[in-house]
Amino acid sequence: MTTQNHHLVLTLVCEDRPGIVHAVTGAVVATGGNITESQQFASASTDRFYMRIQVDTPAAQEQFEQELQPVIDRYDIEHTLDVAGRPLRTLILASTAKHCVNDLLFQTDAGNLPLEVPLILANHDTLAPLAGFYEVPFEHLPVKGPEQKAAFEARVLQAVDEHDVELVVLARYMQILSPELCEALAGRCINIHHSFLPGFKGANPYRQAHTRGVKQIGATAHFVTSDLDEGPIIEQNVTRVDHTRSPAELMAIGQDTECRTLRQAVGWYAQSRVLLDGARTVIFR
Amino acid sequence: MTTQNHHLVLTLVCEDRPGIVHAVTGAVVATGGNITESQQFASASTDRFYMRIQVDTPAAQEQFEQELQPVIDRYDIEHTLDVAGRPLRTLILASTAKHCVNDLLFQTDAGNLPLEVPLILANHDTLAPLAGFYEVPFEHLPVKGPEQKAAFEARVLQAVDEHDVELVVLARYMQILSPELCEALAGRCINIHHSFLPGFKGANPYRQAHTRGVKQIGATAHFVTSDLDEGPIIEQNVTRVDHTRSPAELMAIGQDTECRTLRQAVGWYAQSRVLLDGARTVIFR
Amino acid sequence: MTTQNHHLVLTLVCEDRPGIVHAVTGAVVATGGNITESQQFASASTDRFYMRIQVDTPAAQEQFEQELQPVIDRYDIEHTLDVAGRPLRTLILASTAKHCVNDLLFQTDAGNLPLEVPLILANHDTLAPLAGFYEVPFEHLPVKGPEQKAAFEARVLQAVDEHDVELVVLARYMQILSPELCEALAGRCINIHHSFLPGFKGANPYRQAHTRGVKQIGATAHFVTSDLDEGPIIEQNVTRVDHTRSPAELMAIGQDTECRTLRQAVGWYAQSRVLLDGARTVIFR
Amino acid sequence: MTTQNHHLVLTLVCEDRPGIVHAVTGAVVATGGNITESQQFASASTDRFYMRIQVDTPAAQEQFEQELQPVIDRYDIEHTLDVAGRPLRTLILASTAKHCVNDLLFQTDAGNLPLEVPLILANHDTLAPLAGFYEVPFEHLPVKGPEQKAAFEARVLQAVDEHDVELVVLARYMQILSPELCEALAGRCINIHHSFLPGFKGANPYRQAHTRGVKQIGATAHFVTSDLDEGPIIEQNVTRVDHTRSPAELMAIGQDTECRTLRQAVGWYAQSRVLLDGARTVIFR
């Protein structure tokens, strides 16, 4: 790779039929590009074809796009094309819990997560110092009744617009979004739920897990939909526990799993590795 | 340990209050015994105290029991006392799936599971050769309607009685037991459910897991109660999967997790390591 | 997919340069084929390009091969082409330990492993009944001195020749192969070592693990080379243990990990998912 | 538990013989105490008996100690007695890597780790802002030659003395301690090594892991001894990786495992759950 080369990421979704890969790679070759990573999947549930390739190419992004256009047209492809590693403009919604926000900011700062966080919006001011340490703008808007909730959600949409936000992350925000906001953010809003979904939906999953006596507790990162805790799952992890743990201890133990699970989901999304396949996700890890 | 010594396993359950351990270990000392393993747990949910100790003692089991009796009486203790490692008389109920039965028989034969299996009772004859290879008696009783089901369940109870069965294992038996049978086998009947409960209860959990797009599939070994798939959980494990797997592949991948999870649950039960704490279990691993 | 279609598996290794994927997929398109699975990797250590594709094609294997030939020539590609799912002719070498052989035969019989085992060759007769149950030919040749060892190894090579064996699996065979045999079987002989290599090479790894007090024990499936326990690693797994476990218990606990690890390595190899990249492996899972 | 009660933690090590538990619990009963947690282990390698109990008692610590003294004397017991949850005075040694220090400080601040950190001592100033955010004193002493190294180590010992330090944590400090310092800190100095020991001792373990092509990378928290990376292991974890990862990516992926592994080891140590059994550790989790 010479330093003049671009490293581009292309994702493609279309109806599954023969010839797509050959046609797409033809466009890559025509720009003098080399494929450095490539993954594909044909979904039996939806009959759709999914592909993600990373290309090292001397061509400008516009030129690459032009070269690709006939293929896009011929196969009726939905596609995205981006510079690899470009930081994703990400709005974080938070409440009082620190662990997920701390992890996202630390990993971003350490260069492990390609995010750019123009704003953290929270219904409590607990996280203000942490945001300050990482020099991330922080706003606190209390959410104590329907009016304040509406104002908070209006601010979310305004911030999305203002900062050209590409992803909204609910980092243990703990409030249920209105159906309207879910709709407005469809496919670009990720939540971390502190259980192994579909087990223990709704409130207090660690308490539910304790009552039920499960032997592993989990966390699930998923797209937010208006159907609570039913959105497409992006990532899940579990941690072993035993009968000696109280609900509070389960919560403390589970936080690590939450951080890791949310970070992975957000990182994959930022690298265009997460594609929607109906109610499921295709993850090109 | 001299070869004359007994290795005894004692479990105790009673109301939690001070002095129990001192009193119990006093009985151990009085028989000249040495504690080789000891675990205890005070449940905050039920206010009960649980203990399991292994004792290396020159005293006969009866003498040990006698020495213990005043303590049992004073603290109103439910207890079990057994020779460590004694094979547990275990009835296996099966259907057509081979993997769990194969694992239980192989591990028993290899000396890794302290079981003695007087009978495998199945609603299909698929497993007859496998049972034959391990020289375990096998009976086939079809279950195609309510009458045959009643006959099968009657045979279960008869076999439990006849062979003095201590544990009934549903090794992917795939039939729902009647409430009466659940009641009759309460606390001594373990099922393996092929999902991470409480997710995907009921039929076809791998199909449900596929539809929901989970990223890890699991298995749960639990006590059978009349409340389907809601009995106290003994052990759970998961295996990572991704979007490329069909329901049939999820099933094949999950079988390993099922075998391991059921084997662990049965092994712990056979070693008196599983105690009931309301709707939860205490596992002294 | 129509029933007349072939499902072919193609692997490719060559120097990494632009255009390969386009050229290969061109051959696929020319035969009317559809790519159902595709993975690729460019190795920074060796500058080589690795690819595996599964193709659903109406073309006969010979026709597909013909179509591919110009691409093979142009890019100087080493390739394999096979019918997907074809059972791999596999010779198993064993000793007294049953668990790995039992697992391989059970999984093959259950249709989870695409193997065809023309022979099990062992230096003890312990496994004869197990082989008999699965109707797999079994030979016992004692290995008690250099002469018997030479005779055993000669029989291995003869059996490889006689049955056109594609893979030799050391299923806890426990004997060190001669450099000559290692050489003769290079790239097609897989061993399961009962530790997390490179830790605890050589004999008695569970004893070594106990002495060192590790908190997880592992198993490693690797290609056999004349450099003991240093061959390219195919798969590794670990299991958590603690201070209470004796070397014998570590061994019993670890057997499950061994079975699973060997089975995965062998299964991937049988599906042409394992490619050699110098001293490392590329695994297209 | 009434609020006047103390919650004490007692650890005991002595030669294994009958009667110890009865005698110790006798002292607990005599002070009106209740045992809330109890674990024990008889080591077959060293013939020593290890015990840890938590006691809820109305007695003052001195009174409890007095009550215990005859038992201590009779069985020649080494013991520790402390208030449960008391923060451990912990000196952190660091270099430029942030992740472990960030994790330790975050978890301490969140109340998940019972530590009190009087000082972070580092050979670079990279971590000064992070220490500042958590209001932990930070000192930077360059270590560029033998003289500076000696000065750094002298400062370590001085700080240990000055702050009555109970544990020294090498949070990716990356310098080899002198045998003298190892000796001075024996049994109270924990290092995090970024490999699954005993694999990949010494420098650049992620590079070694890449060269060897391992399929899981690990981290090991261990006591520091003068025998490099050979001290008693406290905790180990692994993370799955594949052939696509560069050494730099392995490092980024492994950091999470390092944080978690070090945190667990330090947390257990702070709760008196880590006891030395020759070259091994007993961990009462």
Coordinates of C-alpha atoms in Angstrom, one line a residue, chain D:
Chain D
M1 CA -26.8 -8.3 61.2
T2 CA -27.2 -5.4 63.6
T3 CA -25.2 -2.3 62.7
Q4 CA -23.0 -2.7 65.8
N5 CA -21.7 -5.9 64.5
H6 CA -18.3 -6.2 62.9
H7 CA -17.8 -8.2 59.8
L8 CA -14.4 -9.8 60.1
V9 CA -12.3 -11.9 57.7
L10 CA -10.0 -14.6 59.1
T11 CA -7.5 -16.6 57.1
L12 CA -5.7 -19.6 58.5
V13 CA -2.8 -21.7 57.3
C14 CA -1.4 -24.6 59.2
E15 CA -0.5 -28.3 59.0
D16 CA -3.5 -30.3 58.0
R17 CA -5.0 -32.3 60.9
P18 CA -8.4 -33.1 62.4
G19 CA -10.3 -30.7 64.6
I20 CA -9.2 -27.4 63.2
V21 CA -12.5 -26.3 61.9
H22 CA -14.3 -27.3 65.1
A23 CA -11.8 -25.4 67.2
V24 CA -11.9 -22.3 65.0
T25 CA -15.7 -22.2 64.9
G26 CA -15.7 -22.7 68.6
A27 CA -14.0 -19.4 69.0
V28 CA -16.5 -17.8 66.6
V29 CA -19.4 -19.2 68.7
A30 CA -17.8 -18.0 71.9
T31 CA -17.9 -14.4 70.6
G32 CA -21.5 -14.7 69.6
G33 CA -20.5 -14.6 65.9
N34 CA -22.2 -16.1 62.9
I35 CA -20.2 -17.4 59.9
T36 CA -21.4 -15.9 56.7
E37 CA -18.8 -17.3 54.4
S38 CA -16.4 -20.2 54.8
Q39 CA -14.0 -22.0 52.5
Q40 CA -11.2 -24.5 53.2
F41 CA -8.7 -26.6 51.3
A42 CA -6.3 -29.3 52.3
S43 CA -3.3 -29.3 49.9
A44 CA -2.1 -32.7 48.9
S45 CA 1.2 -31.2 47.5
T46 CA 2.2 -29.4 50.7
D47 CA 0.1 -31.2 53.4
R48 CA -1.1 -27.8 54.6
F49 CA -4.6 -26.7 55.5
Y50 CA -6.0 -23.4 54.3
M51 CA -9.2 -21.7 55.5
R52 CA -10.9 -18.4 55.1
I53 CA -14.0 -17.4 57.0
Q54 CA -16.1 -14.3 57.2
V55 CA -17.8 -13.7 60.6
D56 CA -20.5 -11.4 61.6
T57 CA -19.8 -10.8 65.3
P58 CA -20.7 -8.3 68.0
A59 CA -17.2 -8.8 69.4
A60 CA -14.5 -6.2 68.9
Q61 CA -11.6 -7.4 66.7
E62 CA -9.3 -7.6 69.7
Q63 CA -11.7 -9.7 71.7
F64 CA -12.2 -12.0 68.7
E65 CA -8.4 -12.3 68.3
Q66 CA -8.1 -13.1 72.0
E67 CA -10.7 -15.8 71.8
L68 CA -8.9 -17.3 68.8
Q69 CA -5.4 -17.2 70.4
P70 CA -5.5 -20.6 72.1
V71 CA -6.6 -22.2 68.8
I72 CA -3.8 -20.4 66.9
D73 CA -1.3 -21.7 69.4
R74 CA -2.6 -25.3 69.6
Y75 CA -2.5 -25.8 65.9
D76 CA 0.5 -23.6 65.1
I77 CA -1.6 -21.5 62.7
E78 CA -0.4 -18.6 60.6
H79 CA -3.4 -16.3 60.4
T80 CA -4.7 -12.9 59.3
L81 CA -7.7 -11.1 60.8
D82 CA -9.2 -8.0 59.2
V83 CA -12.3 -6.0 58.9
A84 CA -14.2 -7.2 55.8
G85 CA -14.2 -4.7 53.0
R86 CA -11.4 -2.5 54.5
P87 CA -9.6 -0.8 51.5
L88 CA -6.2 -2.3 50.9
R89 CA -3.4 0.3 50.7
T90 CA -2.1 -0.4 47.2
L91 CA 0.9 1.1 45.4
I92 CA 0.5 1.1 41.6
L93 CA 3.6 1.0 39.4
A94 CA 3.0 2.0 35.8
S95 CA 4.6 3.0 32.5
T96 CA 2.8 4.4 29.5
A97 CA 0.0 1.9 29.0
K98 CA -3.3 3.3 30.3
H99 CA -5.8 0.4 30.2
C100 CA -5.0 -1.4 33.5
V101 CA -4.5 1.7 35.5
N102 CA -7.7 3.2 34.1
D103 CA -9.6 0.0 35.0
L104 CA -8.2 -0.2 38.6
L105 CA -9.0 3.5 39.3
F106 CA -12.4 3.3 37.7
Q107 CA -13.4 0.2 39.6
T108 CA -12.0 1.5 42.8
D109 CA -13.9 4.8 42.4
A110 CA -17.1 2.8 41.5
G111 CA -16.8 0.9 44.7
N112 CA -16.1 -2.4 43.0
L113 CA -12.5 -2.8 44.2
P114 CA -11.7 -2.3 47.9
L115 CA -8.5 -0.4 47.3
E116 CA -6.9 2.8 48.6
V117 CA -4.2 4.0 46.3
P118 CA -1.8 6.4 48.1
L119 CA 0.5 6.7 45.0
I120 CA 1.0 5.8 41.4
L121 CA 4.7 5.6 40.6
A122 CA 5.6 5.6 36.9
N123 CA 8.6 5.7 34.7
H124 CA 6.7 8.0 32.2
D125 CA 4.4 10.9 32.8
T126 CA 1.7 9.7 30.4
L127 CA -0.7 8.7 33.1
A128 CA -0.5 11.9 35.2
P129 CA -3.9 13.3 33.8
L130 CA -5.7 10.1 34.5
A131 CA -4.3 9.9 38.0
G132 CA -5.3 13.6 38.4
F133 CA -8.9 12.9 37.4
Y134 CA -9.2 10.3 40.1
E135 CA -7.3 12.5 42.6
V136 CA -4.7 9.9 43.1
P137 CA -1.1 11.1 43.8
F138 CA 1.2 10.5 40.9
E139 CA 5.0 10.5 40.7
H140 CA 7.1 10.3 37.6
L141 CA 10.7 9.0 37.8
P142 CA 12.4 8.1 34.5
V143 CA 14.1 4.7 34.4
K144 CA 16.7 5.0 31.6
G145 CA 19.8 3.3 33.1
P146 CA 20.9 1.3 36.1
E147 CA 21.2 4.3 38.3
Q148 CA 17.7 5.6 37.6
K149 CA 16.4 2.1 38.0
A150 CA 18.0 1.8 41.4
A151 CA 16.6 5.2 42.3
F152 CA 13.1 4.1 41.2
E153 CA 13.3 0.9 43.2
A154 CA 14.5 2.8 46.2
R155 CA 11.5 5.1 45.9
V156 CA 9.2 2.1 45.7
L157 CA 10.5 0.7 49.0
Q158 CA 10.3 4.2 50.5
A159 CA 6.7 4.6 49.4
V160 CA 5.8 1.2 50.7
D161 CA 7.2 2.2 54.0
E162 CA 5.8 5.7 54.0
H163 CA 2.2 4.7 53.1
D164 CA 2.2 1.4 54.9
V165 CA 1.5 -0.3 51.6
E166 CA 0.0 -3.8 51.6
L167 CA 0.1 -4.5 47.9
V168 CA 2.2 -3.4 45.0
V169 CA 0.6 -3.8 41.6
L170 CA 2.6 -3.8 38.4
A171 CA -0.1 -2.4 36.0
R172 CA 1.9 -3.1 32.8
Y173 CA 5.0 -1.5 34.4
M174 CA 7.2 -3.2 31.8
Q175 CA 10.4 -3.2 33.8
I176 CA 12.0 -6.2 35.3
L177 CA 12.3 -5.7 39.1
S178 CA 15.7 -6.4 40.7
P179 CA 15.9 -9.7 42.7
E180 CA 16.3 -7.6 45.8
L181 CA 13.0 -5.7 45.2
C182 CA 11.3 -9.0 44.4
E183 CA 12.5 -10.4 47.6
A184 CA 11.4 -7.4 49.6
L185 CA 7.9 -7.5 48.1
A186 CA 7.5 -11.3 48.2
G187 CA 3.9 -12.3 48.4
R188 CA 2.6 -8.8 48.1
C189 CA 3.5 -7.8 44.6
I190 CA 1.2 -8.8 41.6
N191 CA 2.0 -8.4 38.0
I192 CA -0.1 -8.7 34.9
H193 CA 1.6 -10.6 32.1
H194 CA 0.0 -10.3 28.7
S195 CA 0.1 -14.0 27.7
F196 CA -1.3 -17.3 28.9
L197 CA 1.7 -18.3 31.0
P198 CA 3.8 -20.4 30.9
G199 CA 3.5 -19.7 27.1
F200 CA 5.3 -16.6 25.8
K201 CA 7.3 -15.6 28.8
G202 CA 9.5 -12.5 28.5
A203 CA 9.2 -9.6 26.1
N204 CA 6.6 -9.1 23.3
P205 CA 4.3 -11.9 24.1
Y206 CA 1.7 -10.7 21.5
R207 CA 4.4 -10.8 18.8
Q208 CA 5.4 -14.3 20.0
A209 CA 1.7 -15.4 20.0
H210 CA 1.3 -14.1 16.4
T211 CA 4.4 -15.9 15.2
R212 CA 3.2 -19.1 16.8
G213 CA -0.3 -18.6 15.4
V214 CA -2.2 -19.3 18.6
K215 CA -6.0 -19.3 18.4
Q216 CA -6.6 -17.7 21.8
I217 CA -4.5 -15.0 23.5
G218 CA -4.4 -14.8 27.2
A219 CA -3.4 -12.8 30.3
T220 CA -2.0 -14.0 33.6
A221 CA -1.9 -12.2 36.9
H222 CA 0.8 -13.7 39.1
F223 CA 2.9 -12.9 42.2
V224 CA 6.2 -11.4 41.3
T225 CA 9.3 -13.5 42.1
S226 CA 12.9 -13.1 40.9
D227 CA 12.3 -15.9 38.5
L228 CA 10.8 -13.9 35.6
D229 CA 7.1 -14.7 34.8
E230 CA 7.4 -17.8 36.9
G231 CA 5.7 -16.6 40.1
P232 CA 2.6 -18.3 41.5
I233 CA -0.4 -17.7 39.2
I234 CA -3.5 -16.0 40.6
E235 CA -5.8 -15.7 37.6
Q236 CA -5.8 -16.4 33.8
N237 CA -8.2 -15.6 31.0
V238 CA -8.2 -16.0 27.3
T239 CA -9.8 -14.4 24.3
R240 CA -10.4 -16.0 20.9
V241 CA -8.5 -14.6 17.9
D242 CA -7.8 -15.8 14.4
H243 CA -5.2 -15.7 11.7
T244 CA -6.3 -12.2 10.4
R245 CA -5.0 -10.4 13.5
S246 CA -1.7 -8.5 13.4
P247 CA 0.5 -8.4 16.6
A248 CA -0.8 -4.8 17.1
E249 CA -4.4 -6.0 16.9
L250 CA -3.7 -8.9 19.2
M251 CA -2.4 -6.3 21.7
A252 CA -5.6 -4.2 21.4
I253 CA -7.8 -7.2 21.7
G254 CA -5.9 -8.6 24.7
Q255 CA -6.0 -5.4 26.8
D256 CA -9.5 -6.2 27.9
T257 CA -8.4 -9.6 29.1
E258 CA -5.5 -8.0 30.9
C259 CA -7.7 -5.5 32.7
R260 CA -10.2 -8.1 33.8
T261 CA -7.6 -10.6 34.9
L262 CA -5.6 -8.0 36.9
R263 CA -8.7 -6.6 38.5
Q264 CA -9.9 -10.0 39.6
A265 CA -6.5 -10.9 41.1
V266 CA -6.2 -7.6 42.9
G267 CA -9.8 -7.7 44.1
W268 CA -9.4 -11.3 45.5
Y269 CA -6.1 -10.4 47.2
A270 CA -7.7 -7.3 48.8
Q271 CA -10.4 -9.6 50.2
S272 CA -7.9 -12.0 51.6
R273 CA -9.0 -14.7 49.1
V274 CA -5.5 -15.4 47.8
L275 CA -3.2 -17.7 49.8
L276 CA 0.2 -19.1 48.8
D277 CA 0.6 -22.9 48.6
G278 CA 4.2 -23.4 47.6
A279 CA 4.5 -22.4 44.0
R280 CA 0.7 -22.4 43.6
T281 CA -2.1 -20.3 44.9
V282 CA -5.3 -21.2 46.7
I283 CA -8.0 -18.9 45.6
F284 CA -11.1 -18.7 47.8
R285 CA -13.4 -17.0 45.3

